[in-house]
PDB file of C-alpha atoms in Angstrom:
ATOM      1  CA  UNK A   1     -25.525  16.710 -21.663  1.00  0.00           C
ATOM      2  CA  UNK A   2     -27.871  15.015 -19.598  1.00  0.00           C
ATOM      3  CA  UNK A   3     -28.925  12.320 -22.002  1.00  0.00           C
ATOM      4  CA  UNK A   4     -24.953  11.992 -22.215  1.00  0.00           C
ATOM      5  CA  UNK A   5     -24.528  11.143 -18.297  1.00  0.00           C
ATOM      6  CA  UNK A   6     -27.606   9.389 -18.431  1.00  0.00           C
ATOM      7  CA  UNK A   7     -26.095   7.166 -20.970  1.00  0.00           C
ATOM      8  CA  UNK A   8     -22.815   6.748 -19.374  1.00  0.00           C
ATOM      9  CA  UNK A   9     -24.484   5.638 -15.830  1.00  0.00           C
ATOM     10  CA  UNK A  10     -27.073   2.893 -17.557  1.00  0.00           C
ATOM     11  CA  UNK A  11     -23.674   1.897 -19.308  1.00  0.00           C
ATOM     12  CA  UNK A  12     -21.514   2.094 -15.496  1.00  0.00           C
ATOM     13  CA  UNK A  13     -24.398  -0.048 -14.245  1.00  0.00           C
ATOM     14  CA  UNK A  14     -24.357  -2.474 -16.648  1.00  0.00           C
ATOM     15  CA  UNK A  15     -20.891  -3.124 -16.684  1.00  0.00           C
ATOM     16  CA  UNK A  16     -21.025  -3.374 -12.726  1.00  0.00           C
ATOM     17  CA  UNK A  17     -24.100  -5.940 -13.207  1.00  0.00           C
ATOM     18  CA  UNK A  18     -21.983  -7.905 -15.478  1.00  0.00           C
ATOM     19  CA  UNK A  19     -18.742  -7.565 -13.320  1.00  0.00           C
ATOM     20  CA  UNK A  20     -20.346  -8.573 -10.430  1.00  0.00           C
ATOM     21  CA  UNK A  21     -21.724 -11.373 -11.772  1.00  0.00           C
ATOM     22  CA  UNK A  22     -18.302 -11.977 -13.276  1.00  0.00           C
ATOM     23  CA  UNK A  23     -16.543 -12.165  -9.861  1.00  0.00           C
ATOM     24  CA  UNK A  24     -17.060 -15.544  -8.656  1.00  0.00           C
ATOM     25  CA  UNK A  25     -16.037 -16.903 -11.669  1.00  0.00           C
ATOM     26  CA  UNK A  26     -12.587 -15.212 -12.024  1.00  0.00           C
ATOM     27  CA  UNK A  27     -11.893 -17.419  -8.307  1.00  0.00           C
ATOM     28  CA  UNK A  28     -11.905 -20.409 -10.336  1.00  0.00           C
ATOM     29  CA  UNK A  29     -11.279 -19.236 -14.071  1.00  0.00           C
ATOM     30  CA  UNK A  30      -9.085 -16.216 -13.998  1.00  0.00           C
ATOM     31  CA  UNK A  31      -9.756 -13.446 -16.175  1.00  0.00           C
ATOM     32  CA  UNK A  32     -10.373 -14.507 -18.964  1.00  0.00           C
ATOM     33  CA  UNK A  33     -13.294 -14.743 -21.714  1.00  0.00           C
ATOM     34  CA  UNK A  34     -14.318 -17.822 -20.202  1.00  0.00           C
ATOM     35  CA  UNK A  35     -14.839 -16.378 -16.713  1.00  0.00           C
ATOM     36  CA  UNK A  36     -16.623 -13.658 -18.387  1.00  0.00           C
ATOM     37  CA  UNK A  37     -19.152 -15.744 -20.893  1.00  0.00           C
ATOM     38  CA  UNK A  38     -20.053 -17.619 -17.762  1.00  0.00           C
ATOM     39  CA  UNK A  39     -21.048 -14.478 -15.804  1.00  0.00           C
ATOM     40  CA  UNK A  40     -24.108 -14.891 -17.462  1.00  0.00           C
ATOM     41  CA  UNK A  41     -25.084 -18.250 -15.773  1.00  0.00           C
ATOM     42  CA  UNK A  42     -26.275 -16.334 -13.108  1.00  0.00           C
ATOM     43  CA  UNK A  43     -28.793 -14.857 -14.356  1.00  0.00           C
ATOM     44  CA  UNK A  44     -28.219 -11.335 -13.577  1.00  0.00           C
ATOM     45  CA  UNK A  45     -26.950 -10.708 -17.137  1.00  0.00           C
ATOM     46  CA  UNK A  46     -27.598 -12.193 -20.488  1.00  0.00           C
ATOM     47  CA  UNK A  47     -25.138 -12.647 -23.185  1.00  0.00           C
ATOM     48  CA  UNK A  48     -26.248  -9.741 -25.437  1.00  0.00           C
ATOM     49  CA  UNK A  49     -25.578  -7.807 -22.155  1.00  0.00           C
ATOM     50  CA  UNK A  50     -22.408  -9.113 -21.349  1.00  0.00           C
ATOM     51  CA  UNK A  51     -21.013  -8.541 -24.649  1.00  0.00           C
ATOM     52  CA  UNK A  52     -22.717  -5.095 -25.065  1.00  0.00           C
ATOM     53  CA  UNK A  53     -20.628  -3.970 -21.527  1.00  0.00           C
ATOM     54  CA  UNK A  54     -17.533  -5.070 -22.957  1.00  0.00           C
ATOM     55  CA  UNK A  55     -16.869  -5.950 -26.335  1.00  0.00           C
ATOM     56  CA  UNK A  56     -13.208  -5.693 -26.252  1.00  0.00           C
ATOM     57  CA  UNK A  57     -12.934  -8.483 -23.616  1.00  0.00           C
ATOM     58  CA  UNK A  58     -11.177  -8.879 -20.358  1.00  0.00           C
ATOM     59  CA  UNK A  59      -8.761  -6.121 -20.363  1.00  0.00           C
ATOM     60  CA  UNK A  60     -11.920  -3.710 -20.574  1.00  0.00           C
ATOM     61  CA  UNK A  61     -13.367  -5.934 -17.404  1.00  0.00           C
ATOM     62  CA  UNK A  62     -10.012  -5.464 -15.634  1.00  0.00           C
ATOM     63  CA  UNK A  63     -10.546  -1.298 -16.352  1.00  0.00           C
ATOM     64  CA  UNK A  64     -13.765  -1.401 -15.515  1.00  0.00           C
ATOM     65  CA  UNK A  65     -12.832  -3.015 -11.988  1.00  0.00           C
ATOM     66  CA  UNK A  66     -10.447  -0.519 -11.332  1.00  0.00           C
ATOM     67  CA  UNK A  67     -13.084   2.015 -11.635  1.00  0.00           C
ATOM     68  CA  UNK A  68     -15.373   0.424  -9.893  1.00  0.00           C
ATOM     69  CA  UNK A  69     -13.213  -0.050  -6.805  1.00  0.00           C
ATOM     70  CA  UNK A  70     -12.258   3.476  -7.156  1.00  0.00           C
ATOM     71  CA  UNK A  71     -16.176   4.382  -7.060  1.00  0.00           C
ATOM     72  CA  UNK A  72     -16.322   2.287  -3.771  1.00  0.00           C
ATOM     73  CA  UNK A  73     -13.392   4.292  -2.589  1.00  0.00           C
ATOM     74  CA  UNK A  74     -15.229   7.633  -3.417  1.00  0.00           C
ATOM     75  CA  UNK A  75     -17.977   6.476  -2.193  1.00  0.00           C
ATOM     76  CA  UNK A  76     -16.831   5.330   1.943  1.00  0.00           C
ATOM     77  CA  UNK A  77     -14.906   8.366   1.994  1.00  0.00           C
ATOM     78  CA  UNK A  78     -18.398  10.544   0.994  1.00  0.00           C
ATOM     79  CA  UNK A  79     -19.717   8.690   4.134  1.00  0.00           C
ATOM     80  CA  UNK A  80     -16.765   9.192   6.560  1.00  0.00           C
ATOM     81  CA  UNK A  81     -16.441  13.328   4.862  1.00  0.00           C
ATOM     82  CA  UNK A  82     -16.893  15.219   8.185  1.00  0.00           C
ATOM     83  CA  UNK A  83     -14.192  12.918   9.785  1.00  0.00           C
ATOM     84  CA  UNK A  84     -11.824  12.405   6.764  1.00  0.00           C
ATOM     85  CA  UNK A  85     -11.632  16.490   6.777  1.00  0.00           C
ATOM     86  CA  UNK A  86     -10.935  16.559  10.341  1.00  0.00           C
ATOM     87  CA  UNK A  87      -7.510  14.424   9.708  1.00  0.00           C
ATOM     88  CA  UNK A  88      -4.036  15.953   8.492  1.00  0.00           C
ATOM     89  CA  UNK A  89      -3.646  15.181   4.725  1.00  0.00           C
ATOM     90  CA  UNK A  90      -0.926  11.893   5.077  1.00  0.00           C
ATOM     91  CA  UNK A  91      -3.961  10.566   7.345  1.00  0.00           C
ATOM     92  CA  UNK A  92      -6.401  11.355   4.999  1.00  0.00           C
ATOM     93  CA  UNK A  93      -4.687   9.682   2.354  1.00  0.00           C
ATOM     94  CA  UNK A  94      -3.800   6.549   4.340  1.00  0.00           C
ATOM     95  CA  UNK A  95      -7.617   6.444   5.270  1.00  0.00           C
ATOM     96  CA  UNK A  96      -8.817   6.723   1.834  1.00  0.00           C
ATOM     97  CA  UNK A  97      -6.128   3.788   0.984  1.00  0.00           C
ATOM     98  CA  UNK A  98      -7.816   1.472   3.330  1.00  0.00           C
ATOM     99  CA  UNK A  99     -11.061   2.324   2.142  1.00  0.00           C
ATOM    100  CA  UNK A 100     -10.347   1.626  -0.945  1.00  0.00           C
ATOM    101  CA  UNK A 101      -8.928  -1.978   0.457  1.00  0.00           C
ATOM    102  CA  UNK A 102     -11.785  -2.792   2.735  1.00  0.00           C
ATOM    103  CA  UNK A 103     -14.017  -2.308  -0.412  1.00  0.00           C
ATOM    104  CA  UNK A 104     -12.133  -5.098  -2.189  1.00  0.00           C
ATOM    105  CA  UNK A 105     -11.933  -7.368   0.660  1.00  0.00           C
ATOM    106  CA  UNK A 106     -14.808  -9.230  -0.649  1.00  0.00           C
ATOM    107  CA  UNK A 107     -13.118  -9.596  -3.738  1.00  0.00           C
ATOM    108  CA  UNK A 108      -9.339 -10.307  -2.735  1.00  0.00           C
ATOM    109  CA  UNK A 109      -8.537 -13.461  -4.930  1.00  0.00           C
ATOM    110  CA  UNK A 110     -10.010 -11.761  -8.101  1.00  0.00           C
ATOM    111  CA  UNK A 111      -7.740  -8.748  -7.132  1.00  0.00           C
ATOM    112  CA  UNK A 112      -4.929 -10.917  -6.725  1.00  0.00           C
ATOM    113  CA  UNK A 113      -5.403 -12.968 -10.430  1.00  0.00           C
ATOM    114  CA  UNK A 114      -5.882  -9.176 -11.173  1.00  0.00           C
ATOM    115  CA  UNK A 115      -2.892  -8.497 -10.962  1.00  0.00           C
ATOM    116  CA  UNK A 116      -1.243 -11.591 -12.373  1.00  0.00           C
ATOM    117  CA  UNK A 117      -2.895 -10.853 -15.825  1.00  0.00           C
ATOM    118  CA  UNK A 118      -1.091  -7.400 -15.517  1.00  0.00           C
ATOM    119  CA  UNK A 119       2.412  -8.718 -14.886  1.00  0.00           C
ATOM    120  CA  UNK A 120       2.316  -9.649 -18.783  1.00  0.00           C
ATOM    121  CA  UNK A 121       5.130  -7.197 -19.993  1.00  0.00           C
ATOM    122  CA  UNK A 122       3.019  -5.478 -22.814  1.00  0.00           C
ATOM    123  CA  UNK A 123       0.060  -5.176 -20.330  1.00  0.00           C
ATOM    124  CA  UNK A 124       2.065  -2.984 -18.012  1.00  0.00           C
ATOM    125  CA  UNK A 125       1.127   0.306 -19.749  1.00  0.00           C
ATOM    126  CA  UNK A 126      -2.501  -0.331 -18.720  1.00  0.00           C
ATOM    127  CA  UNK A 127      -1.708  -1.440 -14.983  1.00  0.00           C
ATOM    128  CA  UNK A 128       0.237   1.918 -14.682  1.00  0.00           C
ATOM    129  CA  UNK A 129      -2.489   3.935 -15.956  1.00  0.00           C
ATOM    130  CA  UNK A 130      -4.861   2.288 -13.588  1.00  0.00           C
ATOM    131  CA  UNK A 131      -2.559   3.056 -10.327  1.00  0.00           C
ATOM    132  CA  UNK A 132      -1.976   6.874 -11.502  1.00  0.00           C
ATOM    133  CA  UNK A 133      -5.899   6.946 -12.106  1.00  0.00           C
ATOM    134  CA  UNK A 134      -6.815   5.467  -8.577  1.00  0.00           C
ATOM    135  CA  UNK A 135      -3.501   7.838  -7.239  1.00  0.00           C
ATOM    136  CA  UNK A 136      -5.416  10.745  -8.728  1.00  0.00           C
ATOM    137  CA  UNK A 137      -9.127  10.136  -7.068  1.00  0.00           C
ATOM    138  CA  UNK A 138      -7.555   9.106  -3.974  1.00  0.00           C
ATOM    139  CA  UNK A 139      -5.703  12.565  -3.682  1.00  0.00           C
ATOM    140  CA  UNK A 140      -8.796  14.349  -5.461  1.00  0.00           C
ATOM    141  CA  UNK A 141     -10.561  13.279  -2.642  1.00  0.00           C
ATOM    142  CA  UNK A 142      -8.586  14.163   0.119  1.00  0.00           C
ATOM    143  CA  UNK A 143      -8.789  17.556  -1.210  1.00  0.00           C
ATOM    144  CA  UNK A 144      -5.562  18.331  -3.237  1.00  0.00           C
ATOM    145  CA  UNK A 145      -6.263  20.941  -5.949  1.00  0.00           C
ATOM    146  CA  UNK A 146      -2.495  21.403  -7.320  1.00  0.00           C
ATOM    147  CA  UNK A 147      -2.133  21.920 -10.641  1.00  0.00           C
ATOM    148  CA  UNK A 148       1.543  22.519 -10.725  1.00  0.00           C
ATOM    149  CA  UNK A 149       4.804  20.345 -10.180  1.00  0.00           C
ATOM    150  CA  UNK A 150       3.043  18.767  -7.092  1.00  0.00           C
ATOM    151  CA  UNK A 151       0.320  16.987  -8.762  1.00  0.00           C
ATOM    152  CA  UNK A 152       2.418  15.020 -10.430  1.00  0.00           C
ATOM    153  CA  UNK A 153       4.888  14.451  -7.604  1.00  0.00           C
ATOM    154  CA  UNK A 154       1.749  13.460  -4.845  1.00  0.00           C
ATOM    155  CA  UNK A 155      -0.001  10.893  -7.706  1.00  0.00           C
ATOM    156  CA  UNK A 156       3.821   9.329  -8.390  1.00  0.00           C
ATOM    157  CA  UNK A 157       4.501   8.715  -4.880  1.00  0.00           C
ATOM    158  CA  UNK A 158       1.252   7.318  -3.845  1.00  0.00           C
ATOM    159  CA  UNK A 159       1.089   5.178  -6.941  1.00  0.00           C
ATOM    160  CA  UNK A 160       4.185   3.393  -5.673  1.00  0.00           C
ATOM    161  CA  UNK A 161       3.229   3.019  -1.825  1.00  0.00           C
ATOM    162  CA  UNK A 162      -0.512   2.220  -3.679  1.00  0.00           C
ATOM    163  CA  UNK A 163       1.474  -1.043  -4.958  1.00  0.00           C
ATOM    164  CA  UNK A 164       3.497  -1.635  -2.270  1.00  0.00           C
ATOM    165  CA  UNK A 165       0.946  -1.575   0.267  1.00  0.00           C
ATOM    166  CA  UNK A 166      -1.583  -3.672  -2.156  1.00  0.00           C
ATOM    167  CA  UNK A 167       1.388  -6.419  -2.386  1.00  0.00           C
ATOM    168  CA  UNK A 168       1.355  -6.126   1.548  1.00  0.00           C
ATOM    169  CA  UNK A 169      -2.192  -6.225   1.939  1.00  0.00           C
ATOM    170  CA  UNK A 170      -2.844  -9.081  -0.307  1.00  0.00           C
ATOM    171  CA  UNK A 171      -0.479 -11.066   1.770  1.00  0.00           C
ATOM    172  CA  UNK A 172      -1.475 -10.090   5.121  1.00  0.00           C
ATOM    173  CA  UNK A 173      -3.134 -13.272   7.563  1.00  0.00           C
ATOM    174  CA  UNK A 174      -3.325 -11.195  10.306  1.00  0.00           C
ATOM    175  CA  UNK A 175      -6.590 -11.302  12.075  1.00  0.00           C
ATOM    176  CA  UNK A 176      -8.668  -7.775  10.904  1.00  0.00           C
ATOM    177  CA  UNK A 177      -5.625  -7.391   8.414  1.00  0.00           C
ATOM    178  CA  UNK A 178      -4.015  -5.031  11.468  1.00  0.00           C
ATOM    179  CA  UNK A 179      -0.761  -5.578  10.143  1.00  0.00           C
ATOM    180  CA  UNK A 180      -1.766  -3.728   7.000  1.00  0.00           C
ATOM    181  CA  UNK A 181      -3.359  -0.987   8.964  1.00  0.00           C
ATOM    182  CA  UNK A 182      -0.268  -0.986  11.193  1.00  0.00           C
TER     183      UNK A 182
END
């Protein structure tokens, strides 16, 4: 088992050396192979490396993104615990949302071509699995244990106001993005 996790993190930190490395690129190229073939330019990855991470392209990039934002989600709620389990459950869930947001402000025109290559009818499957998956550690980690009716319920309504306020966020020019917080 531990040979098994050890595994799976030397492969979560390649593919988050290779995405990051990745990221500037998709500004100018999208995501696409291209953007992803020239991650290794920058020296951080080779292109043994690059391929090895992801050998069934973009779409595995885009998952792997997802998970990755979702681990920076987990991750600024871990450091905000004491004060994320002092607020009522809505609040803790519309904290962990921004979280999650602030940790892609770096990264908001890659999120946004993100979610172009997603709009592709037969691509939709995957974009819905993503938002249930980030629903599901966003409610994980304000604490919900339900295993019955309302685990489904809690993951399908924050999977819609996920979008909605993404689509809201992503065109917010307020100054601090207070409209979003708002």
């Amino acid at each position: 088992m531990a040979g098994t996790r050890r595994r799976g993190r030397n492969r979560d930190d390649l593919r988050d050396r290779v995405l990051l490395a990745m990221l500037p690129n998709v500004v100018f190229d999208g995501w696409t192979r291209r953007a992803l073939e020239d991650s290794v330019r920058s020296g951080e990855v080779t292109p043994e490396e690059a391929l090895r991470a992801f050998p069934d392209g973009v779409g595995q990039v885009l998952d792997h993104f997802a998970d990755w934002a979702d681990r920076r989600m987990a991750a600024a709620v871990a450091e905000e615990r004491e004060a994320c389990d002092a607020l009522r459950v809505r609040d803790r869930i519309a904290r962990t949302v921004r979280l999650r947001l602030e940790a892609l402000e770096p990264h908001r025109e890659a999120l946004r071509r993100a979610l172009a290559w997603y709009a592709v009818p037969f691509r939709q499957p995957a974009a819905a699995r993503i938002t249930w998956r980030t629903a599901d550690v966003a409610w994980r980690l304000a604490g919900d244990t339900a295993t019955d009716f309302n685990h489904y319920t809690k993951r399908a309504l924050l999977s819609g106001v996920w979008v909605a306020t993404l689509a809201f966020w992503l065109a917010d020019r307020s100054e601090g993005r207070e409209a979003s917080w708002r």
